[in-house]
Short mmCIF file of C-alpha atoms and ligand atoms in Angstrom, two decimals:
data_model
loop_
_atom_site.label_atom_id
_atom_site.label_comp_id
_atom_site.label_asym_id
_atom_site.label_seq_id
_atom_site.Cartn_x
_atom_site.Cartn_y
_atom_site.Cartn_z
CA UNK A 1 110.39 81.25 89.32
CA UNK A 2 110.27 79.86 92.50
CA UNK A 3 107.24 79.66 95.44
CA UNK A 4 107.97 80.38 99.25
CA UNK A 5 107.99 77.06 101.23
CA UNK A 6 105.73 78.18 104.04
CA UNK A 7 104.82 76.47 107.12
CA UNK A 8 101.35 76.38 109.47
CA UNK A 9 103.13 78.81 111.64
CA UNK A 10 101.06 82.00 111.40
CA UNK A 11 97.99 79.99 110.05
CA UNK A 12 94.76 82.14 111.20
CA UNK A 13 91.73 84.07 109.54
CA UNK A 14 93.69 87.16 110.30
CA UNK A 15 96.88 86.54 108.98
CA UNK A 16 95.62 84.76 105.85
CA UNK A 17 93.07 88.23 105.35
CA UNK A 18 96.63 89.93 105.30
CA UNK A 19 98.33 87.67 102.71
CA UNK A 20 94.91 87.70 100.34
CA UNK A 21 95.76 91.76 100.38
CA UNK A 22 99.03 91.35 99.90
CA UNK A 23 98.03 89.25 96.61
CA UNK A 24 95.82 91.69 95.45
CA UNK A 25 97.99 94.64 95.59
CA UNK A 26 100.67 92.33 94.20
CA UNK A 27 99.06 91.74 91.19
CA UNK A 28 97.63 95.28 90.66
CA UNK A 29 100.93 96.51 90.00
CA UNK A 30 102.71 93.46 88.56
CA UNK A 31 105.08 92.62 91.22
CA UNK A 32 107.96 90.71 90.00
CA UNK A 33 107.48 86.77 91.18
CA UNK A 34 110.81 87.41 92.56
CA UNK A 35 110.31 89.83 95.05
CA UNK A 36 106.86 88.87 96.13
CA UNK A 37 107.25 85.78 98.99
CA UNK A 38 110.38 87.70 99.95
CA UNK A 39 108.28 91.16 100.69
CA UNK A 40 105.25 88.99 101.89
CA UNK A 41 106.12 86.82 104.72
CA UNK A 42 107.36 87.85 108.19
CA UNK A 43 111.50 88.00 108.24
CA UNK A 44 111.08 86.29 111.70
CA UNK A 45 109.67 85.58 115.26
CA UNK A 46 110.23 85.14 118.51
CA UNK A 47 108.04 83.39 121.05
CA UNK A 48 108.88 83.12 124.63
CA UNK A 49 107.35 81.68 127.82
CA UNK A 50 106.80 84.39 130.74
CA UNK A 51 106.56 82.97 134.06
CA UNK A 52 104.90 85.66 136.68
CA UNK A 53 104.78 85.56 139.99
CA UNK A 54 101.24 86.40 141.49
CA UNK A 55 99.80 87.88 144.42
CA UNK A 56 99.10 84.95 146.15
CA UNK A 57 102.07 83.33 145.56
CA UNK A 58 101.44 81.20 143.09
CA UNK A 59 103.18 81.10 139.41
CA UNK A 60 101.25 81.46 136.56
CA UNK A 61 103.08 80.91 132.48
CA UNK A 62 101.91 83.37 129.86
CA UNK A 63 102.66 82.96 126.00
CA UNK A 64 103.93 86.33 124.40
CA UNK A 65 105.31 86.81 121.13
CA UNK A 66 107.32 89.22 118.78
CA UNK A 67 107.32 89.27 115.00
CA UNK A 68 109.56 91.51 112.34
CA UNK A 69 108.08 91.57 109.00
CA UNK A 70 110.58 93.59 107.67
CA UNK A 71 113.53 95.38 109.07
CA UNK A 72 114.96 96.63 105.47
CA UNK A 73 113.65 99.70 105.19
CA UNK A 74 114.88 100.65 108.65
CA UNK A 75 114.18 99.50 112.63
CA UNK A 76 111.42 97.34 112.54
CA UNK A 77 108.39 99.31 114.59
CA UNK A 78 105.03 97.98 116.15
CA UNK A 79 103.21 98.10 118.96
CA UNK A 80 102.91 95.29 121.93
CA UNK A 81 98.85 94.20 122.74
CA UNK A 82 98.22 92.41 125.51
CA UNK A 83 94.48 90.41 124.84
CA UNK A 84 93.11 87.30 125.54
CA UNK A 85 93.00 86.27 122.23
CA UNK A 86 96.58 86.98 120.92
CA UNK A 87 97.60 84.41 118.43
CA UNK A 88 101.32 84.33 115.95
CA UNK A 89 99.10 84.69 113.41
CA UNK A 90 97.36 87.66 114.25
CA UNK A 91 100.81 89.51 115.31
CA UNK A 92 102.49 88.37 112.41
CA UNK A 93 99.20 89.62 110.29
CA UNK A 94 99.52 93.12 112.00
CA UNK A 95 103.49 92.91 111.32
CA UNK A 96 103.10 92.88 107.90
CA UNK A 97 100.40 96.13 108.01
CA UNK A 98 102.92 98.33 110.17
CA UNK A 99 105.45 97.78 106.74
CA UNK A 100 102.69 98.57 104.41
CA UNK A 101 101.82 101.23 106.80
CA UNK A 102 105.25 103.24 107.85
CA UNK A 103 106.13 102.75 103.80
CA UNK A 104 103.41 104.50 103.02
CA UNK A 105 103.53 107.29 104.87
CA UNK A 106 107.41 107.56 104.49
CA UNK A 107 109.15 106.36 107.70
CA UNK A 108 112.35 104.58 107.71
CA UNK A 109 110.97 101.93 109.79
CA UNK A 110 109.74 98.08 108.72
CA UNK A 111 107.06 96.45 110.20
CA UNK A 112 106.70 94.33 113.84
CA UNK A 113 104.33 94.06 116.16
CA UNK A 114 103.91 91.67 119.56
CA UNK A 115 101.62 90.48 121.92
CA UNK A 116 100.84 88.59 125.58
CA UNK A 117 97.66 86.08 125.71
CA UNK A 118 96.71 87.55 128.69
CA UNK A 119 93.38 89.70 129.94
CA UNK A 120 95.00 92.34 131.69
CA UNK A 121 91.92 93.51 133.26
CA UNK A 122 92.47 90.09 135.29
CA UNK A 123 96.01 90.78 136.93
CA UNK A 124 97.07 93.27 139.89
CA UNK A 125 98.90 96.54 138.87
CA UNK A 126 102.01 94.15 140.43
CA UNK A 127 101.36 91.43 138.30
CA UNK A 128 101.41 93.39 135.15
CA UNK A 129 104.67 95.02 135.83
CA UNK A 130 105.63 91.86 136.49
CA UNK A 131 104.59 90.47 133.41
CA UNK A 132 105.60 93.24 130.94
CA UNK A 133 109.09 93.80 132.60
CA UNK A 134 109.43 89.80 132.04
CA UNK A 135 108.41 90.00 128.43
CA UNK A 136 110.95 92.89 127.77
CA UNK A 137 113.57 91.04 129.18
CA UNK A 138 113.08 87.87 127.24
CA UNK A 139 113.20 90.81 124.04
CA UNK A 140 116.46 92.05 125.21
CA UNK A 141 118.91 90.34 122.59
CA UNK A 142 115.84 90.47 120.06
CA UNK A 143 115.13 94.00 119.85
CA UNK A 144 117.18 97.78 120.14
CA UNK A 145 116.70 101.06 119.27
CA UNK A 146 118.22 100.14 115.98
CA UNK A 147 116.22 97.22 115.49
CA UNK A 148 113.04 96.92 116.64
CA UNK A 149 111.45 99.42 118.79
CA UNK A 150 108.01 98.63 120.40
CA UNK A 151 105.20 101.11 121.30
CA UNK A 152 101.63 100.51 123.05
CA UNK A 153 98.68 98.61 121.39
CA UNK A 154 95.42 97.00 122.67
CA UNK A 155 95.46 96.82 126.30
CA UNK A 156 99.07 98.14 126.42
CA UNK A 157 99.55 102.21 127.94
CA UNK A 158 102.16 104.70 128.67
CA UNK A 159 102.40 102.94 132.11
CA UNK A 160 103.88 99.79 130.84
CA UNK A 161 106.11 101.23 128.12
CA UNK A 162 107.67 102.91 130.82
CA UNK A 163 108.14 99.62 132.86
CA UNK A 164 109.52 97.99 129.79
CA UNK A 165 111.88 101.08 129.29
CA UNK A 166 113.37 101.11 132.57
CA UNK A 167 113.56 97.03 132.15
CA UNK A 168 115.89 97.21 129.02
CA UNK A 169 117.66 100.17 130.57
CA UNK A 170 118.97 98.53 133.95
CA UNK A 171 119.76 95.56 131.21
CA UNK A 172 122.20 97.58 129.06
CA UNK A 173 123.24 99.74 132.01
CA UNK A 174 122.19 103.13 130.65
CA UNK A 175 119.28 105.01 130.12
CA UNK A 176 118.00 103.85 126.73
CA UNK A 177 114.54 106.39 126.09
CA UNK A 178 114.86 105.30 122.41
CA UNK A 179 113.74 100.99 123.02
CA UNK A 180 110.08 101.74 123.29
CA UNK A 181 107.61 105.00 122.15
CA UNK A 182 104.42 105.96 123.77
CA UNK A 183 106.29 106.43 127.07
CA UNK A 184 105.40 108.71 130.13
CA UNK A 185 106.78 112.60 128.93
CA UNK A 186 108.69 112.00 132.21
CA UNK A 187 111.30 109.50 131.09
CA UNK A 188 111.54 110.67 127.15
CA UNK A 189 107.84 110.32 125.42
CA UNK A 190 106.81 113.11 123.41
CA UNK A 191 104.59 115.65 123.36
CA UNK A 192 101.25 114.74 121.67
CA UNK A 193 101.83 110.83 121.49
CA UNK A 194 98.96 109.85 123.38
CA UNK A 195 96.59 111.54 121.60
CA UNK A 196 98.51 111.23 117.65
CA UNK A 197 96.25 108.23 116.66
CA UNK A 198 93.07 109.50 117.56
CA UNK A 199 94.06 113.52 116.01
CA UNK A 200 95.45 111.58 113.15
CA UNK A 201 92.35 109.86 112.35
CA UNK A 202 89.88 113.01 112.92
CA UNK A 203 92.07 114.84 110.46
CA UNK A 204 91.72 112.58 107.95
CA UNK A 205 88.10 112.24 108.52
CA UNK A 206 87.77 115.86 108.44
CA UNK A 207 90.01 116.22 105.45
CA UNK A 208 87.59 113.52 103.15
CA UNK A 209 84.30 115.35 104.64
CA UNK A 210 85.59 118.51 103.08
CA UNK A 211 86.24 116.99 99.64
CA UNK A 212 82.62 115.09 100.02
CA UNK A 213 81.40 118.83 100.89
CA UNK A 214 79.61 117.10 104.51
CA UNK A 215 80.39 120.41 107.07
CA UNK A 216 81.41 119.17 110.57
CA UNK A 217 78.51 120.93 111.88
CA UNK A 218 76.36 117.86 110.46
CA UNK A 219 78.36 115.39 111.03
CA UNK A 220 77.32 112.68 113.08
CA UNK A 221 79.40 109.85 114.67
CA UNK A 222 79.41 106.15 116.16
CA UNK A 223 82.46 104.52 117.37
CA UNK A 224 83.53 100.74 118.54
CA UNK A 225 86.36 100.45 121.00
CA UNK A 226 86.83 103.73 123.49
CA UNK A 227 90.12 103.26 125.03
CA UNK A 228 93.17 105.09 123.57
CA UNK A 229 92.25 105.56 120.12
CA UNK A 230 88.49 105.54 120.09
CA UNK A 231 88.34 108.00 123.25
CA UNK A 232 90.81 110.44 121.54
CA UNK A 233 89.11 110.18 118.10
CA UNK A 234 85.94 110.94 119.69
CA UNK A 235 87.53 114.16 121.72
CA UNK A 236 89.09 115.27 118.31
CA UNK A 237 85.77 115.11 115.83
CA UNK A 238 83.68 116.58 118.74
CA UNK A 239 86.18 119.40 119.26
CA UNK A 240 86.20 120.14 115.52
CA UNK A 241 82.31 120.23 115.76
CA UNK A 242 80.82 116.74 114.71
CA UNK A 243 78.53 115.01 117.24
CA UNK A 244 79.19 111.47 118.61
CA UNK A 245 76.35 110.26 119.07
CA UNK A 246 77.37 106.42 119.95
CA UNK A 247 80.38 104.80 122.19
CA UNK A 248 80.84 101.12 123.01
CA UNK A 249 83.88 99.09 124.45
CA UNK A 250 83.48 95.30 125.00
CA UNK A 251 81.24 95.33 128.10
CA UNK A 252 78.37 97.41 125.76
CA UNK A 253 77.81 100.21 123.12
CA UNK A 254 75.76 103.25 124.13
CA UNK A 255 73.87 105.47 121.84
CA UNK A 256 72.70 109.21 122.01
CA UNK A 257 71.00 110.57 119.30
CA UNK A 258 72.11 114.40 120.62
CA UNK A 259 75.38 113.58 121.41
CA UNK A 260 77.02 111.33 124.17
CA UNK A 261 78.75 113.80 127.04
CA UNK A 262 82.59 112.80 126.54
CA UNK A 263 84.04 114.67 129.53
CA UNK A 264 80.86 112.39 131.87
CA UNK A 265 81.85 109.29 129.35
CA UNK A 266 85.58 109.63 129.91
CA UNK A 267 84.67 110.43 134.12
CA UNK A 268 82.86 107.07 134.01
CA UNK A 269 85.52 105.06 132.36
CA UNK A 270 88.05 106.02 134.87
CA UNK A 271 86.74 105.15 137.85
CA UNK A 272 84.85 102.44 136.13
CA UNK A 273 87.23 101.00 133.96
CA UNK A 274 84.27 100.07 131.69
CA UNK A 275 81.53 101.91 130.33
CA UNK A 276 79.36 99.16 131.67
CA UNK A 277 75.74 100.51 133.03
CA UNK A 278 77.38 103.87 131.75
CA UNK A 279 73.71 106.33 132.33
CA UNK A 280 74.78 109.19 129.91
CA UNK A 281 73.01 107.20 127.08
CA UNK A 282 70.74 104.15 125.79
CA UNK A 283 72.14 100.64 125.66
CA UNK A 284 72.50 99.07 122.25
CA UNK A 285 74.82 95.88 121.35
CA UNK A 286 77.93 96.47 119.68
CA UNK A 287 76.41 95.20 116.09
CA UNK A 288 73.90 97.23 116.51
CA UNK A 289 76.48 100.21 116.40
CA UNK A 290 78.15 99.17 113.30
CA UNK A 291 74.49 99.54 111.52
CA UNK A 292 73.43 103.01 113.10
CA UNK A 293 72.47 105.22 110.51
CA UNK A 294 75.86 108.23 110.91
CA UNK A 295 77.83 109.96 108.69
CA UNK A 296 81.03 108.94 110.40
CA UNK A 297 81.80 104.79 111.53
CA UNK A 298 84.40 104.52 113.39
CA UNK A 299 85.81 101.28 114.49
CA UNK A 300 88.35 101.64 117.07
CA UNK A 301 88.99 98.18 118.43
CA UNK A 302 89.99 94.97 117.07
CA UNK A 303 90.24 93.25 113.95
CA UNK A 304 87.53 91.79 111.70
CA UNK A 305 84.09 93.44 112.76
CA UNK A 306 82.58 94.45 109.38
CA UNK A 307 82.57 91.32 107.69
CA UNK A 308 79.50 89.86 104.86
CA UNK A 309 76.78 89.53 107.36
CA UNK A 310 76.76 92.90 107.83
CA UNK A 311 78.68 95.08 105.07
CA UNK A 312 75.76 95.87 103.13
CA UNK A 313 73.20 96.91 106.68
CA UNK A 314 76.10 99.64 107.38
CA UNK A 315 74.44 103.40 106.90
CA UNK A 316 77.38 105.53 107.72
CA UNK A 317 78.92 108.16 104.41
CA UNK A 318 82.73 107.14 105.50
CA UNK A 319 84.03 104.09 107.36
CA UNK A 320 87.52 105.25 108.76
CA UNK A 321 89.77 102.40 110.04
CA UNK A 322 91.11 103.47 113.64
CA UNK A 323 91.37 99.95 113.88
CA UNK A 324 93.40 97.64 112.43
CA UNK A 325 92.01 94.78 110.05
CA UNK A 326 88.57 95.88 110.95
CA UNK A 327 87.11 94.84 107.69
CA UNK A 328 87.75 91.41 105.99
CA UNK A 329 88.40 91.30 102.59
CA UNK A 330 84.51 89.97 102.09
CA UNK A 331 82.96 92.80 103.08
CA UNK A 332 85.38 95.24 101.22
CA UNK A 333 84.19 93.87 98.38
CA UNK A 334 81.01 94.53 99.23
CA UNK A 335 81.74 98.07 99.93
CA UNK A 336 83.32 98.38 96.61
CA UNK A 337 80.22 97.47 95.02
CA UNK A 338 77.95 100.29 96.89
CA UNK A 339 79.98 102.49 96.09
CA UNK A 340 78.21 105.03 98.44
CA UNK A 341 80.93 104.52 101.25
CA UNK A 342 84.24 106.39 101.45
CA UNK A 343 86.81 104.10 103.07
CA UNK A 344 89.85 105.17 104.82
CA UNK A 345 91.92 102.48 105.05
CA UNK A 346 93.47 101.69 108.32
CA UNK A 347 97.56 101.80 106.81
CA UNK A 348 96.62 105.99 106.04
CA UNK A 349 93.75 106.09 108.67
CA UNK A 350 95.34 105.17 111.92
CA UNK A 351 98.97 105.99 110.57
CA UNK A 352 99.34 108.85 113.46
CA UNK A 353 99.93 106.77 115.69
CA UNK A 354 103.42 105.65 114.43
CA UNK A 355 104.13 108.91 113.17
CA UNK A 356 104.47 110.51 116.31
CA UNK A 357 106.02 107.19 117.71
CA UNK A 358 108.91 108.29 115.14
CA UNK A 359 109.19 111.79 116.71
CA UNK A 360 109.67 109.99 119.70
CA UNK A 361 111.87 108.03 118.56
CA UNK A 362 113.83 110.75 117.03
CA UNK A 363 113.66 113.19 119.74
CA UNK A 364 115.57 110.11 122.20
CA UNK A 365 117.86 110.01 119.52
CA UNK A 366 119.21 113.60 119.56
CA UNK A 367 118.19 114.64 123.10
CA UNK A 368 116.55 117.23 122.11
CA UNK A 369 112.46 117.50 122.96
CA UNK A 370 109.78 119.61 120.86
CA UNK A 371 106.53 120.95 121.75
CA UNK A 372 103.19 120.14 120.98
CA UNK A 373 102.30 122.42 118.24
CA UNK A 374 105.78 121.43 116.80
CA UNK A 375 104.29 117.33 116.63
CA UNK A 376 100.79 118.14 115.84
CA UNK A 377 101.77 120.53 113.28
CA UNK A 378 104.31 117.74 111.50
CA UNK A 379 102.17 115.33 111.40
CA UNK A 380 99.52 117.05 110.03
CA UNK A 381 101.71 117.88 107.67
CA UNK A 382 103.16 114.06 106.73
CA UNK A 383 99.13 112.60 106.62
CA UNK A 384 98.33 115.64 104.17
CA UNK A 385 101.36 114.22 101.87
CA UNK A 386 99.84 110.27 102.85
CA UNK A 387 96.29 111.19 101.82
CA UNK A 388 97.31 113.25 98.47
CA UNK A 389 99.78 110.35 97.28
CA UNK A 390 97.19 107.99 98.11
CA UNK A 391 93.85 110.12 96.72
CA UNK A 392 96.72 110.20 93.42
CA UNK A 393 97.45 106.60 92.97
CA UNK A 394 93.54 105.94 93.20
CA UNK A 395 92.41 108.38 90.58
CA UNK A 396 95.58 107.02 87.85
CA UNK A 397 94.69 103.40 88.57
CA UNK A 398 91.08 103.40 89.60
CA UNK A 399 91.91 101.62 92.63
CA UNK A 400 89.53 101.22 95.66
CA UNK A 401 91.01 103.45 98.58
CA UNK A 402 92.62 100.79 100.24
CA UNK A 403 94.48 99.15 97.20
CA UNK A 404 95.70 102.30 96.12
CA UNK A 405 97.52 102.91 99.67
CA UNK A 406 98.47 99.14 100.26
CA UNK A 407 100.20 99.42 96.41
CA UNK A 408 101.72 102.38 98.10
CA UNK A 409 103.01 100.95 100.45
CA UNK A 410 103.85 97.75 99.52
CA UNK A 411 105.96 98.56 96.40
CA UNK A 412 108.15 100.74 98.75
CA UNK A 413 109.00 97.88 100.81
CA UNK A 414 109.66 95.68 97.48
CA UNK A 415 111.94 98.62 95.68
CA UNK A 416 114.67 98.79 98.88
CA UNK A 417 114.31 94.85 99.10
CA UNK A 418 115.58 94.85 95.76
CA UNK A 419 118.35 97.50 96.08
CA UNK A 420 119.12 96.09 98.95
CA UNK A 421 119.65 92.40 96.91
CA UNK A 422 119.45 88.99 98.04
CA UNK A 423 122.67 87.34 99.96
CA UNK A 424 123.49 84.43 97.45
P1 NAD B 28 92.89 100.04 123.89
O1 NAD B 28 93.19 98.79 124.61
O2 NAD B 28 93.27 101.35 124.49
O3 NAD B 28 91.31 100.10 123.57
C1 NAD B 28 90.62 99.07 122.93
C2 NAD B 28 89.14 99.33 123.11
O4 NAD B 28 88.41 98.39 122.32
C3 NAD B 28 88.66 99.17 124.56
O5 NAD B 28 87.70 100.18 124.84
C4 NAD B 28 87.99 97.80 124.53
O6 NAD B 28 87.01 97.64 125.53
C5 NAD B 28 87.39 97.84 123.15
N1 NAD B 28 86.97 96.52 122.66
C6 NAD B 28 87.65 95.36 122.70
N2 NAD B 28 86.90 94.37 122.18
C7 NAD B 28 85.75 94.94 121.78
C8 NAD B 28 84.57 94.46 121.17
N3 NAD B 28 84.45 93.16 120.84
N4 NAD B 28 83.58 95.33 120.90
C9 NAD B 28 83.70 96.63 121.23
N5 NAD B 28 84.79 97.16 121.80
C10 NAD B 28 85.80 96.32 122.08
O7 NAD B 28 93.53 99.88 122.44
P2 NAD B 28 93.88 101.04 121.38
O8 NAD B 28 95.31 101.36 121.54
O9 NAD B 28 92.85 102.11 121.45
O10 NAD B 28 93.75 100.24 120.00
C11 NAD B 28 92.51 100.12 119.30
C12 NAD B 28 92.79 99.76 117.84
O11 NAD B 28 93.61 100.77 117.24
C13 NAD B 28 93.56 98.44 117.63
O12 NAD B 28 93.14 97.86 116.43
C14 NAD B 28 94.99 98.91 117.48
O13 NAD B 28 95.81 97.97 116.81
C15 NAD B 28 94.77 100.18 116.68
N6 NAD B 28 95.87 101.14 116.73
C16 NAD B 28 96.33 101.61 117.93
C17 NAD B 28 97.35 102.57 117.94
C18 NAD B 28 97.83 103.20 119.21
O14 NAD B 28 98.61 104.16 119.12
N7 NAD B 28 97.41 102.76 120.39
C19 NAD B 28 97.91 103.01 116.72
C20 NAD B 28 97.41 102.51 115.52
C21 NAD B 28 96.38 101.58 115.55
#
């Protein structure tokens, strides 16, 4: 038996919250010592310097980063965030979910993800094609369509996938749709992408309020984070009848108790780019948000926000991860022990997402484009498999939610890595 000789490399909060998971599920259903470091740790990274050009002449060096956890299961998938606070760590943490994540739900993908320290907010529109057509072209000999295809994340949109796209294309010398996902409709993305995450996660949430017997109609619901996902899980849950009766992104959360006006909320954010002094509702801080007495918590934004000060204030009947990592493994425990909190784990909650990415993916593939119904309609059907494989392994082990579908998805990854075998 032999132990992985690991370096500092990815050493953070976040990525070490990913390996103590990893453990867990390891040991719940006996891993072989064998397997384990070799399904565990990242297969590799890249990290490149990006210098930009700015407005006013000047040059300015950003840090980005790519990381496959595990291309043996297929292309290695994962989305690119531009944030402030990137770190290795916290890619190669999020890595390591997408292959729990795309295994569980039955993709032929592995795991990646990347990211840009950078506040986007901060740079021109020129700067930030700038900046993301540099960082695809320092990924050129790294990634492919049959190796590691990137799609949108925090502070990442359609906008820039297409910039990357059209970067790798004039690189290669043909039009290559199939290098990124969550692209404009005009130049290859699908029907449905924008919106798969959010729909993804209101049909689960609607799926586990039907087996708790809660009806929609008295459903209430607070979310953190209201850009891509949080803004489309909102429009989803209010459309199948709940009421959301809290919003927040990092400027501020805001909180109606009869229900916040999306289509005023969504006006604001537009031309405001923040919800900011939004008027459509009372102010409240972020934490406060995570303890409002609801029926649905939603957290929609970054990693790590229900933790052990607050795990046992939280009032809400089901916490559904649009996020990733938005719980450390302190406070699940805590949850556990209430046992008055259904938790949908963010590998099954927010696994839309990458679902329709793969439609996308496919569709570039074969040159041949479906409709919306057609994507909705499929993935519906894939998270209805997710949820009852997941809802199964739970009930034979007596799991918590999120072991069963981390076992799930892990043991997947482990099985091919065997078949595959080792090279000696
Ligand atoms: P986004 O950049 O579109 O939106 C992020 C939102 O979170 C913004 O409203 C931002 O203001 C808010 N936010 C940031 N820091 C905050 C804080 N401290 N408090 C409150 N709000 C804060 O990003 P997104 O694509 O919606 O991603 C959100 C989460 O969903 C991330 O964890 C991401 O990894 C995950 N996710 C995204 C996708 C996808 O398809 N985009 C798929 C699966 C999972």
């Amino acid at each position: 038996m032999s132990k992985a000789i690991v370096s500092t490399l990815y050493d953070s909060d976040v990525f070490k919250m990913a390996c103590r998971q990893f453990d867990k599920a390891a040991d719940a259903i006996s891993l072989p010592e064998a397997i384990r470091d070799r399904t565990k740790y990242p297969r590799r990274c890249l990290a490149v310097s990006l210098p930009v050009k700015r407005d006013d002449g000047s040059v300015t060096v950003f840090e980005g980063y790519r990381v496959q956890h595990n291309l043996s299961t297929g292309p290695a998938k994962g989305g690119i965030r531009f944030h402030e606070h990137v770190t290795l760590g916290e890619v190669g943490a999020l890595a390591m979910w997408m292959s729990w994540k795309c295994s569980l739900v039955g993709l032929p993908y592995g795991g990646a993800k990347g990211g840009v320290i950078v506040d986007p907010s901060k740079l021109s529109e020129t700067e930030l094609e700038h900046l993301s057509r540099r960082y695809m072209q320092e990924m050129v000999n790294f990634i492919g369509p049959h190796t590691d295809v990137p799609a949108p994340d925090v502070g990442t949109n359609e906008k820039i996938m297409g910039w990357m796209m059209d970067t790798y294309s004039n690189h290669v010398g043909h039009i290559s749709p199939a290098i990124v996902t969550g692209k404009p409709i005009a130049i290859g993305g699908s029907q449905g992408r924008r919106e798969a995450t959010g729909a993804g996660v209101a049909y689960l949430v609607k799926k586990y309020l039907a087996d708790m017997k809660i009806p929609l109609s008295k459903t209430t619901v607070a979310i953190q984070g209201f850009g891509n996902v949080g803004s489309e899980t909102a429009l989803a849950l209010a459309n199948y009848g709940a009421k959301i009766i809290a919003i927040s992104d990092y400027t501020g959360a805001f909180y109606n108790a009869k229900g916040i006006d999306l289509a005023r909320a969504l006006k604001y954010v537009r031309y405001q780019k923040v919800l900011r002094d939004f008027d459509g509702a009372e102010p409240i801080t972020n934490e406060q948000l995570l303890e409002l007495k609801c029926t649905v918590l939603v957290p929609a934004a970054l990693e790590r926000v229900i933790t052990d000060k607050n795990a046992a204030k939280l009032k809400c009947r089901v916490l559904a991860e649009a996020a990733n990592g938005p719980t450390t493994n302190a406070a699940d425990k805590i949850i556990d022990a209430r046992g008055d909190i259904e938790l949908i784990p963010d590998v099954l909650c927010n696994s839309g997402g990458v679902i329709v990415s793969y439609f996308e993916w496919l569709q570039n593939l074969s040159n041949f484009y479906w409709s919306r119904d057609e994507v909705l309609t499929k993935l519906f059907g894939i998270l209805d498999k997710a949820k009852d494989s997941v809802d199964a392994q739970q009930k034979k082990f007596q799991f918590s939610r999120r072991l069963a579908a981390l076992t799930l998805g892990i043991q997947r990854v482990a099985d091919a890595k065997a078949a595959r075998g080792l090279f000696p």
